[in-house]
Amino acid sequence: MKRLLPILLLLATPFAQGEGALDETATTLRSEMLRLINRDRAMYGLKAVQLDPSTSAIADRYCRAQIRNGTTGHFTTDGQAPYMRYSFAGGNDGISENTAAWSATYTFSERALYEMVRRSQDAMMAEEPPHDGHRRTILDPHATHVGIGLAWENGEFRIAQEFIRHYVDWSRPLPRAASVGEEITGAGKPAGGMKIEAISVHHEALPQAMPPHLANLISSYRLPDTRKDYLPRLRNKVSLRDDRTLQIIREQYSDGRRGDFFVGDDGAFSFKVPFNEGPGIYTVVVWVRNGSQQTPIAASNVSIRVDAPAATYGTR
């Protein structure tokens, strides 16, 4: 019997599937899922998302790992959250993930694969608040692209939807590994008329390997609560007094700070990532928005693995 395993989300290259007929099937299944996603977004007046080939390749590898390890959902045995997995594979943008898993005692036919793709999408869209994480992810008004991962083998089928928010062009991408005490700087510029609002840095312990049964018990993910927020540096302003003399106005935020990182006249920014919490995973979230938006958009989830410096030994 086929069954959809519900995985709830609370956050929210080549298409390698083999050769020949498998490649062709994967490509057409991916196109069908993209069509269904954009059909559902159009029903709510949302712009279509574009298929992201490189993110699809990342998602494909994850789906194959899920089948290999006997896991479902957002985690497998390496303990990495979706934003880590995407970031460590080279992704720079904001991401939210949906997953679905099917199991049967027989090998799936091509017709069955198409039916499971459609039923998976319909099940996600049929969710109702407050348990509608998949649906809200599909209907993210700020999503610009989607990576679609697929893998099937021996009666197991895995699907991953990786919704991307691309609003920052990185001129100096952040590294994915560093040591405590290193000075790491990233630089970029908001795209599409956006302006940078703030940068948040989240910290958590290094991921730990886990057995499949434990990975399958984790039905959601989110960024850690341990975070620090950094604001664009304010500049002095010059105004003309009534007596025609100039005065310098020193602007500051409500907490008395004047800002933490530089933003140029063209909107470009540079930011030095502080590793104040010691070893662990530091995830950098760049927040952007345009003038008409009430809330900012999380335009990156760049994770950096930070280890303690290697011990050094003197010689005599």
Coordinates of N, CA, C and O in Angstrom, one line a residue, residues 2-126:
K2 N 0.5 2.2 -0.9 CA 1.3 3.4 -0.9 C 0.8 4.3 0.2 O -0.4 4.3 0.6
R3 N 1.7 5.1 0.8 CA 1.3 6.0 1.9 C 2.1 7.2 1.9 O 3.3 7.2 1.7
L4 N 1.5 8.3 2.1 CA 2.2 9.6 2.3 C 2.6 9.9 3.7 O 1.7 9.8 4.6
L5 N 3.8 10.1 4.0 CA 4.3 10.4 5.3 C 4.2 11.9 5.5 O 5.0 12.6 4.9
P6 N 3.4 12.4 6.4 CA 3.3 13.9 6.5 C 4.5 14.4 7.3 O 4.8 14.0 8.4
I7 N 5.2 15.3 6.7 CA 6.3 16.0 7.3 C 6.0 17.5 7.4 O 5.8 18.1 6.4
L8 N 5.9 18.0 8.6 CA 5.5 19.4 8.8 C 6.7 20.3 8.9 O 7.6 20.0 9.6
L9 N 6.6 21.4 8.3 CA 7.6 22.5 8.3 C 7.1 23.6 9.1 O 6.0 24.2 8.8
L10 N 7.8 24.0 10.1 CA 7.4 25.1 11.0 C 8.1 26.4 10.8 O 8.0 27.3 11.5
L11 N 9.0 26.5 9.8 CA 9.6 27.8 9.5 C 8.7 28.8 8.8 O 8.1 28.5 7.8
A12 N 9.2 28.0 8.6 CA 8.6 28.1 7.6 C 8.5 27.3 8.0 O 8.6 27.3 9.5
T13 N 22.7 22.4 -12.6 CA 23.6 21.2 -12.6 C 22.9 20.0 -13.3 O 21.8 20.1 -13.6
P14 N 23.4 19.0 -13.4 CA 22.6 17.9 -14.1 C 21.6 17.3 -13.1 O 21.9 17.3 -11.9
F15 N 20.6 16.8 -13.7 CA 19.6 16.2 -12.9 C 19.9 14.7 -12.8 O 19.5 13.9 -13.6
A16 N 20.8 14.3 -11.8 CA 21.3 13.0 -11.8 C 20.3 12.0 -11.2 O 19.9 12.2 -10.0
Q17 N 19.8 11.1 -11.9 CA 18.9 10.1 -11.4 C 19.3 8.7 -12.0 O 18.6 7.7 -11.8
G18 N 20.3 8.6 -12.7 CA 20.7 7.4 -13.4 C 20.9 7.8 -14.8 O 21.4 8.8 -15.1
E19 N 20.6 6.9 -15.7 CA 20.8 7.1 -17.2 C 19.6 6.8 -18.0 O 18.7 6.1 -17.5
G20 N 19.5 7.3 -19.2 CA 18.5 7.0 -20.1 C 17.1 7.3 -19.6 O 16.8 8.4 -19.3
A21 N 16.3 6.2 -19.6 CA 14.9 6.4 -19.2 C 14.7 7.0 -17.9 O 13.7 7.8 -17.7
L22 N 15.5 6.7 -16.9 CA 15.4 7.3 -15.6 C 15.6 8.8 -15.6 O 14.9 9.6 -14.9
D23 N 16.6 9.2 -16.4 CA 16.8 10.7 -16.5 C 15.6 11.4 -17.1 O 15.2 12.4 -16.7
E24 N 15.1 10.8 -18.2 CA 13.9 11.3 -18.8 C 12.7 11.4 -17.9 O 12.0 12.4 -17.8
T25 N 12.5 10.3 -17.1 CA 11.4 10.3 -16.2 C 11.5 11.4 -15.1 O 10.6 12.1 -14.8
A26 N 12.8 11.5 -14.6 CA 13.0 12.5 -13.5 C 12.7 13.9 -14.1 O 12.2 14.7 -13.4
T27 N 13.2 14.2 -15.3 CA 13.0 15.5 -15.9 C 11.5 15.8 -16.0 O 11.1 16.9 -15.7
T28 N 10.7 14.9 -16.5 CA 9.3 15.1 -16.7 C 8.6 15.2 -15.4 O 7.6 16.0 -15.3
L29 N 9.0 14.4 -14.4 CA 8.3 14.5 -13.1 C 8.6 15.8 -12.5 O 7.7 16.5 -11.9
R30 N 9.8 16.3 -12.6 CA 10.2 17.6 -12.1 C 9.4 18.7 -12.8 O 8.9 19.7 -12.1
S31 N 9.2 18.6 -14.1 CA 8.4 19.6 -14.8 C 7.0 19.6 -14.3 O 6.3 20.7 -14.2
E32 N 6.5 18.4 -14.1 CA 5.1 18.3 -13.6 C 4.9 18.9 -12.2 O 3.9 19.6 -12.0
M33 N 5.8 18.7 -11.3 CA 5.7 19.2 -10.0 C 5.9 20.8 -10.0 O 5.1 21.5 -9.3
L34 N 6.8 21.3 -10.9 CA 6.9 22.7 -11.0 C 5.6 23.3 -11.6 O 5.1 24.4 -11.1
R35 N 4.9 22.6 -12.5 CA 3.6 23.1 -13.0 C 2.6 23.2 -11.9 O 1.8 24.1 -11.8
L36 N 2.6 22.1 -11.1 CA 1.6 22.1 -10.0 C 1.8 23.2 -9.0 O 0.9 23.8 -8.5
I37 N 3.1 23.4 -8.6 CA 3.5 24.5 -7.7 C 3.0 25.8 -8.2 O 2.3 26.6 -7.5
N38 N 3.3 26.1 -9.5 CA 2.9 27.4 -10.0 C 1.4 27.5 -10.3 O 0.9 28.6 -10.2
R39 N 0.8 26.4 -10.5 CA -0.7 26.4 -10.6 C -1.3 26.9 -9.3 O -2.2 27.7 -9.3
D40 N -0.8 26.3 -8.2 CA -1.3 26.6 -6.9 C -1.0 28.1 -6.5 O -1.8 28.8 -5.9
R41 N 0.2 28.5 -6.8 CA 0.6 29.9 -6.5 C -0.3 30.9 -7.3 O -0.7 31.9 -6.7
A42 N -0.6 30.6 -8.5 CA -1.4 31.5 -9.4 C -2.8 31.6 -8.8 O -3.4 32.7 -8.9
M43 N -3.3 30.6 -8.2 CA -4.6 30.6 -7.6 C -4.7 31.7 -6.5 O -5.8 32.2 -6.2
Y44 N -3.5 32.0 -5.9 CA -3.5 33.0 -4.8 C -2.8 34.3 -5.3 O -2.4 35.1 -4.5
G45 N -2.7 34.5 -6.6 CA -2.2 35.7 -7.1 C -0.7 35.9 -7.0 O -0.2 37.0 -7.0
L46 N 0.0 34.8 -6.8 CA 1.5 34.9 -6.5 C 2.2 34.6 -7.8 O 1.8 33.9 -8.7
K47 N 3.4 35.2 -7.9 CA 4.3 35.0 -9.1 C 4.8 33.6 -9.2 O 5.0 33.0 -8.1
A48 N 5.0 33.1 -10.4 CA 5.5 31.8 -10.6 C 7.0 31.8 -10.1 O 7.7 32.8 -10.2
V49 N 7.4 30.6 -9.6 CA 8.8 30.4 -9.2 C 9.5 29.7 -10.4 O 8.9 29.0 -11.1
Q50 N 10.8 30.0 -10.5 CA 11.6 29.4 -11.6 C 12.3 28.1 -11.0 O 12.7 28.1 -9.8
L51 N 12.5 27.1 -11.8 CA 13.2 25.9 -11.4 C 14.7 26.3 -11.3 O 15.3 26.9 -12.2
D52 N 15.3 25.9 -10.2 CA 16.7 26.1 -9.9 C 17.4 24.8 -10.1 O 17.3 23.9 -9.3
P53 N 18.2 24.6 -11.2 CA 18.9 23.4 -11.5 C 19.9 22.9 -10.4 O 19.9 21.8 -10.0
S54 N 20.7 23.9 -10.0 CA 21.7 23.5 -9.0 C 21.1 23.1 -7.7 O 21.6 22.1 -7.0
T55 N 20.1 23.8 -7.2 CA 19.4 23.4 -6.0 C 18.6 22.1 -6.2 O 18.5 21.3 -5.2
S56 N 18.1 21.8 -7.4 CA 17.5 20.5 -7.6 C 18.5 19.4 -7.5 O 18.2 18.3 -7.0
A57 N 19.7 19.6 -8.0 CA 20.8 18.6 -7.8 C 21.1 18.3 -6.4 O 21.3 17.2 -6.0
I58 N 21.1 19.4 -5.6 CA 21.4 19.2 -4.1 C 20.2 18.4 -3.5 O 20.4 17.5 -2.7
A59 N 19.0 18.8 -3.9 CA 17.8 18.1 -3.4 C 17.8 16.6 -3.8 O 17.4 15.7 -3.1
D60 N 18.2 16.3 -5.1 CA 18.3 15.0 -5.6 C 19.2 14.1 -4.7 O 18.9 13.0 -4.3
R61 N 20.4 14.7 -4.3 CA 21.3 14.0 -3.5 C 20.8 13.7 -2.1 O 21.0 12.6 -1.6
Y62 N 20.0 14.7 -1.6 CA 19.4 14.4 -0.3 C 18.3 13.3 -0.4 O 18.3 12.5 0.5
C63 N 17.5 13.3 -1.4 CA 16.5 12.3 -1.5 C 17.1 10.9 -1.7 O 16.7 9.9 -1.1
R64 N 18.2 10.8 -2.4 CA 18.9 9.5 -2.5 C 19.5 9.1 -1.1 O 19.5 7.9 -0.8
A65 N 20.0 10.1 -0.4 CA 20.5 9.8 1.0 C 19.4 9.3 1.9 O 19.6 8.4 2.7
Q66 N 18.2 9.9 1.8 CA 17.1 9.5 2.6 C 16.8 8.0 2.3 O 16.6 7.2 3.3
I67 N 16.7 7.6 1.1 CA 16.4 6.2 0.8 C 17.5 5.3 1.3 O 17.3 4.2 1.9
R68 N 18.8 5.7 1.0 CA 19.9 4.9 1.5 C 19.9 4.7 3.0 O 20.3 3.6 3.5
N69 N 19.6 5.8 3.7 CA 19.6 5.7 5.2 C 18.3 5.3 5.8 O 18.3 5.1 7.1
G70 N 17.3 5.1 5.0 CA 16.0 4.7 5.6 C 15.4 5.8 6.4 O 14.7 5.5 7.4
T71 N 15.5 7.1 6.0 CA 14.9 8.2 6.7 C 13.9 8.9 5.9 O 13.8 8.8 4.7
T72 N 13.1 9.8 6.6 CA 12.1 10.6 5.9 C 12.2 12.0 6.6 O 12.8 12.2 7.6
G73 N 11.6 13.0 5.9 CA 11.5 14.3 6.5 C 12.7 15.2 6.2 O 13.3 15.2 5.2
H74 N 13.1 16.1 7.2 CA 14.0 17.1 7.0 C 15.4 16.8 7.5 O 16.4 17.5 7.2
F75 N 15.6 15.6 8.1 CA 16.9 15.2 8.6 C 17.2 13.8 8.1 O 16.3 13.0 8.0
T76 N 18.5 13.5 8.0 CA 19.0 12.2 7.8 C 20.1 12.0 8.9 O 20.2 12.7 9.8
T77 N 20.9 10.9 8.7 CA 21.7 10.5 9.8 C 22.9 11.4 10.1 O 23.6 11.2 11.1
D78 N 23.2 12.4 9.2 CA 24.3 13.3 9.5 C 23.9 14.4 10.5 O 24.7 15.2 11.0
G79 N 22.6 14.6 10.8 CA 22.1 15.5 11.7 C 22.1 17.0 11.2 O 21.8 17.9 12.0
Q80 N 22.3 17.2 9.9 CA 22.3 18.6 9.4 C 20.9 19.0 9.1 O 20.1 18.3 8.4
A81 N 20.6 20.2 9.6 CA 19.3 20.8 9.2 C 19.3 21.2 7.7 O 20.4 21.4 7.1
P82 N 18.1 21.4 7.1 CA 18.1 21.7 5.7 C 18.9 23.0 5.3 O 19.5 23.0 4.2
Y83 N 18.9 24.0 6.1 CA 19.7 25.2 5.7 C 21.2 25.0 5.8 O 21.9 25.5 5.0
M84 N 21.6 24.1 6.7 CA 23.0 23.7 6.6 C 23.4 22.9 5.4 O 24.4 23.2 4.7
R85 N 22.5 21.9 5.1 CA 22.8 21.0 3.9 C 22.9 21.9 2.6 O 23.8 21.7 1.8
Y86 N 21.9 22.8 2.5 CA 21.9 23.6 1.3 C 23.1 24.6 1.3 O 23.8 24.7 0.2
S87 N 23.4 25.2 2.4 CA 24.6 26.1 2.5 C 25.9 25.4 2.2 O 26.7 25.8 1.5
F88 N 26.1 24.2 2.9 CA 27.4 23.5 2.7 C 27.6 23.0 1.3 O 28.7 22.7 0.9
A89 N 26.5 22.8 0.6 CA 26.5 22.4 -0.8 C 26.8 23.6 -1.8 O 26.8 23.4 -3.0
G90 N 26.9 24.8 -1.2 CA 27.2 26.0 -2.0 C 26.1 27.0 -2.2 O 26.2 28.1 -2.8
G91 N 24.9 26.8 -1.5 CA 23.8 27.7 -1.6 C 24.0 29.0 -0.8 O 24.6 28.9 0.3
N92 N 23.6 30.1 -1.3 CA 23.7 31.4 -0.7 C 22.4 32.1 -0.3 O 22.5 33.2 0.3
D93 N 21.3 31.6 -0.7 CA 20.1 32.3 -0.6 C 19.3 31.8 0.6 O 19.6 30.9 1.3
G94 N 18.1 32.5 0.9 CA 17.2 32.0 1.9 C 16.5 30.8 1.4 O 16.2 30.6 0.2
I95 N 16.2 29.8 2.3 CA 15.6 28.6 1.8 C 14.6 28.1 2.8 O 14.7 28.3 4.0
S96 N 13.5 27.5 2.3 CA 12.5 26.7 3.1 C 12.2 25.4 2.4 O 12.1 25.4 1.2
E97 N 12.1 24.4 3.2 CA 12.0 23.0 2.6 C 10.7 22.3 2.9 O 10.1 22.4 4.0
N98 N 10.1 21.7 1.9 CA 9.0 20.7 2.0 C 9.5 19.3 1.6 O 10.3 19.2 0.7
T99 N 9.1 18.3 2.3 CA 9.5 16.9 1.9 C 8.2 16.0 2.0 O 7.3 16.3 2.7
A100 N 8.3 14.9 1.2 CA 7.3 13.9 1.2 C 8.0 12.5 1.0 O 9.0 12.5 0.3
A101 N 7.4 11.5 1.5 CA 8.0 10.2 1.4 C 6.9 9.1 1.2 O 5.8 9.2 1.8
W102 N 7.1 8.2 0.2 CA 6.2 7.1 -0.1 C 6.9 5.8 0.1 O 8.1 5.7 -0.3
S103 N 6.2 4.8 0.5 CA 6.7 3.5 0.7 C 5.7 2.4 0.2 O 4.5 2.6 0.3
A104 N 6.2 1.4 -0.5 CA 5.4 0.3 -1.0 C 6.2 -1.0 -1.0 O 7.4 -1.0 -0.8
T105 N 5.5 -2.1 -1.1 CA 6.2 -3.4 -1.2 C 6.5 -3.8 -2.6 O 6.9 -5.0 -2.8
Y106 N 6.4 -2.9 -3.6 CA 6.6 -3.3 -5.0 C 7.4 -2.1 -5.6 O 7.5 -1.0 -5.1
T107 N 7.9 -2.3 -6.8 CA 8.6 -1.3 -7.6 C 7.6 -0.4 -8.2 O 6.6 -0.8 -8.8
F108 N 7.8 0.9 -8.1 CA 6.9 1.9 -8.7 C 6.9 1.9 -10.2 O 8.0 2.0 -10.8
S109 N 5.8 2.0 -10.8 CA 5.7 2.2 -12.3 C 5.8 3.7 -12.5 O 5.6 4.5 -11.6
E110 N 6.0 4.1 -13.8 CA 6.1 5.5 -14.1 C 4.8 6.2 -13.8 O 4.7 7.3 -13.3
R111 N 3.7 5.5 -14.1 CA 2.4 6.1 -13.8 C 2.2 6.3 -12.3 O 1.6 7.3 -11.9
A112 N 2.6 5.4 -11.5 CA 2.5 5.5 -10.1 C 3.3 6.7 -9.6 O 2.9 7.5 -8.7
L113 N 4.5 6.9 -10.1 CA 5.3 8.1 -9.7 C 4.6 9.4 -10.0 O 4.6 10.3 -9.2
Y114 N 4.0 9.5 -11.2 CA 3.3 10.7 -11.5 C 2.1 10.9 -10.5 O 1.9 12.0 -10.1
E115 N 1.4 9.8 -10.2 CA 0.3 10.0 -9.3 C 0.8 10.4 -7.9 O 0.1 11.2 -7.2
M116 N 1.9 9.9 -7.4 CA 2.4 10.3 -6.1 C 2.9 11.7 -6.1 O 2.7 12.4 -5.1
V117 N 3.4 12.2 -7.2 CA 3.8 13.6 -7.3 C 2.6 14.5 -7.1 O 2.5 15.5 -6.3
R118 N 1.5 14.2 -7.8 CA 0.3 15.0 -7.8 C -0.4 14.9 -6.4 O -0.8 15.9 -5.8
R119 N -0.4 13.7 -5.8 CA -1.1 13.5 -4.5 C -0.3 14.2 -3.4 O -0.8 14.7 -2.5
S120 N 1.0 14.2 -3.6 CA 1.9 14.9 -2.6 C 1.6 16.4 -2.6 O 1.4 17.0 -1.5
Q121 N 1.5 17.0 -3.8 CA 1.3 18.4 -3.9 C -0.1 18.7 -3.4 O -0.3 19.7 -2.6
D122 N -1.1 17.9 -3.7 CA -2.5 18.2 -3.3 C -2.6 18.0 -1.8 O -3.3 18.8 -1.1
A123 N -1.9 17.1 -1.2 CA -1.9 16.9 0.3 C -1.3 18.1 1.0 O -1.9 18.5 2.0
M124 N -0.3 18.6 0.5 CA 0.4 19.8 1.1 C -0.6 21.0 1.0 O -0.7 21.7 2.0
M125 N -1.2 21.2 -0.1 CA -2.1 22.3 -0.3 C -3.4 22.2 0.5 O -4.1 23.2 0.7
A126 N -3.8 20.9 0.9 CA -5.0 20.7 1.6 C -4.9 21.0 3.1 O -5.8 20.9 3.8

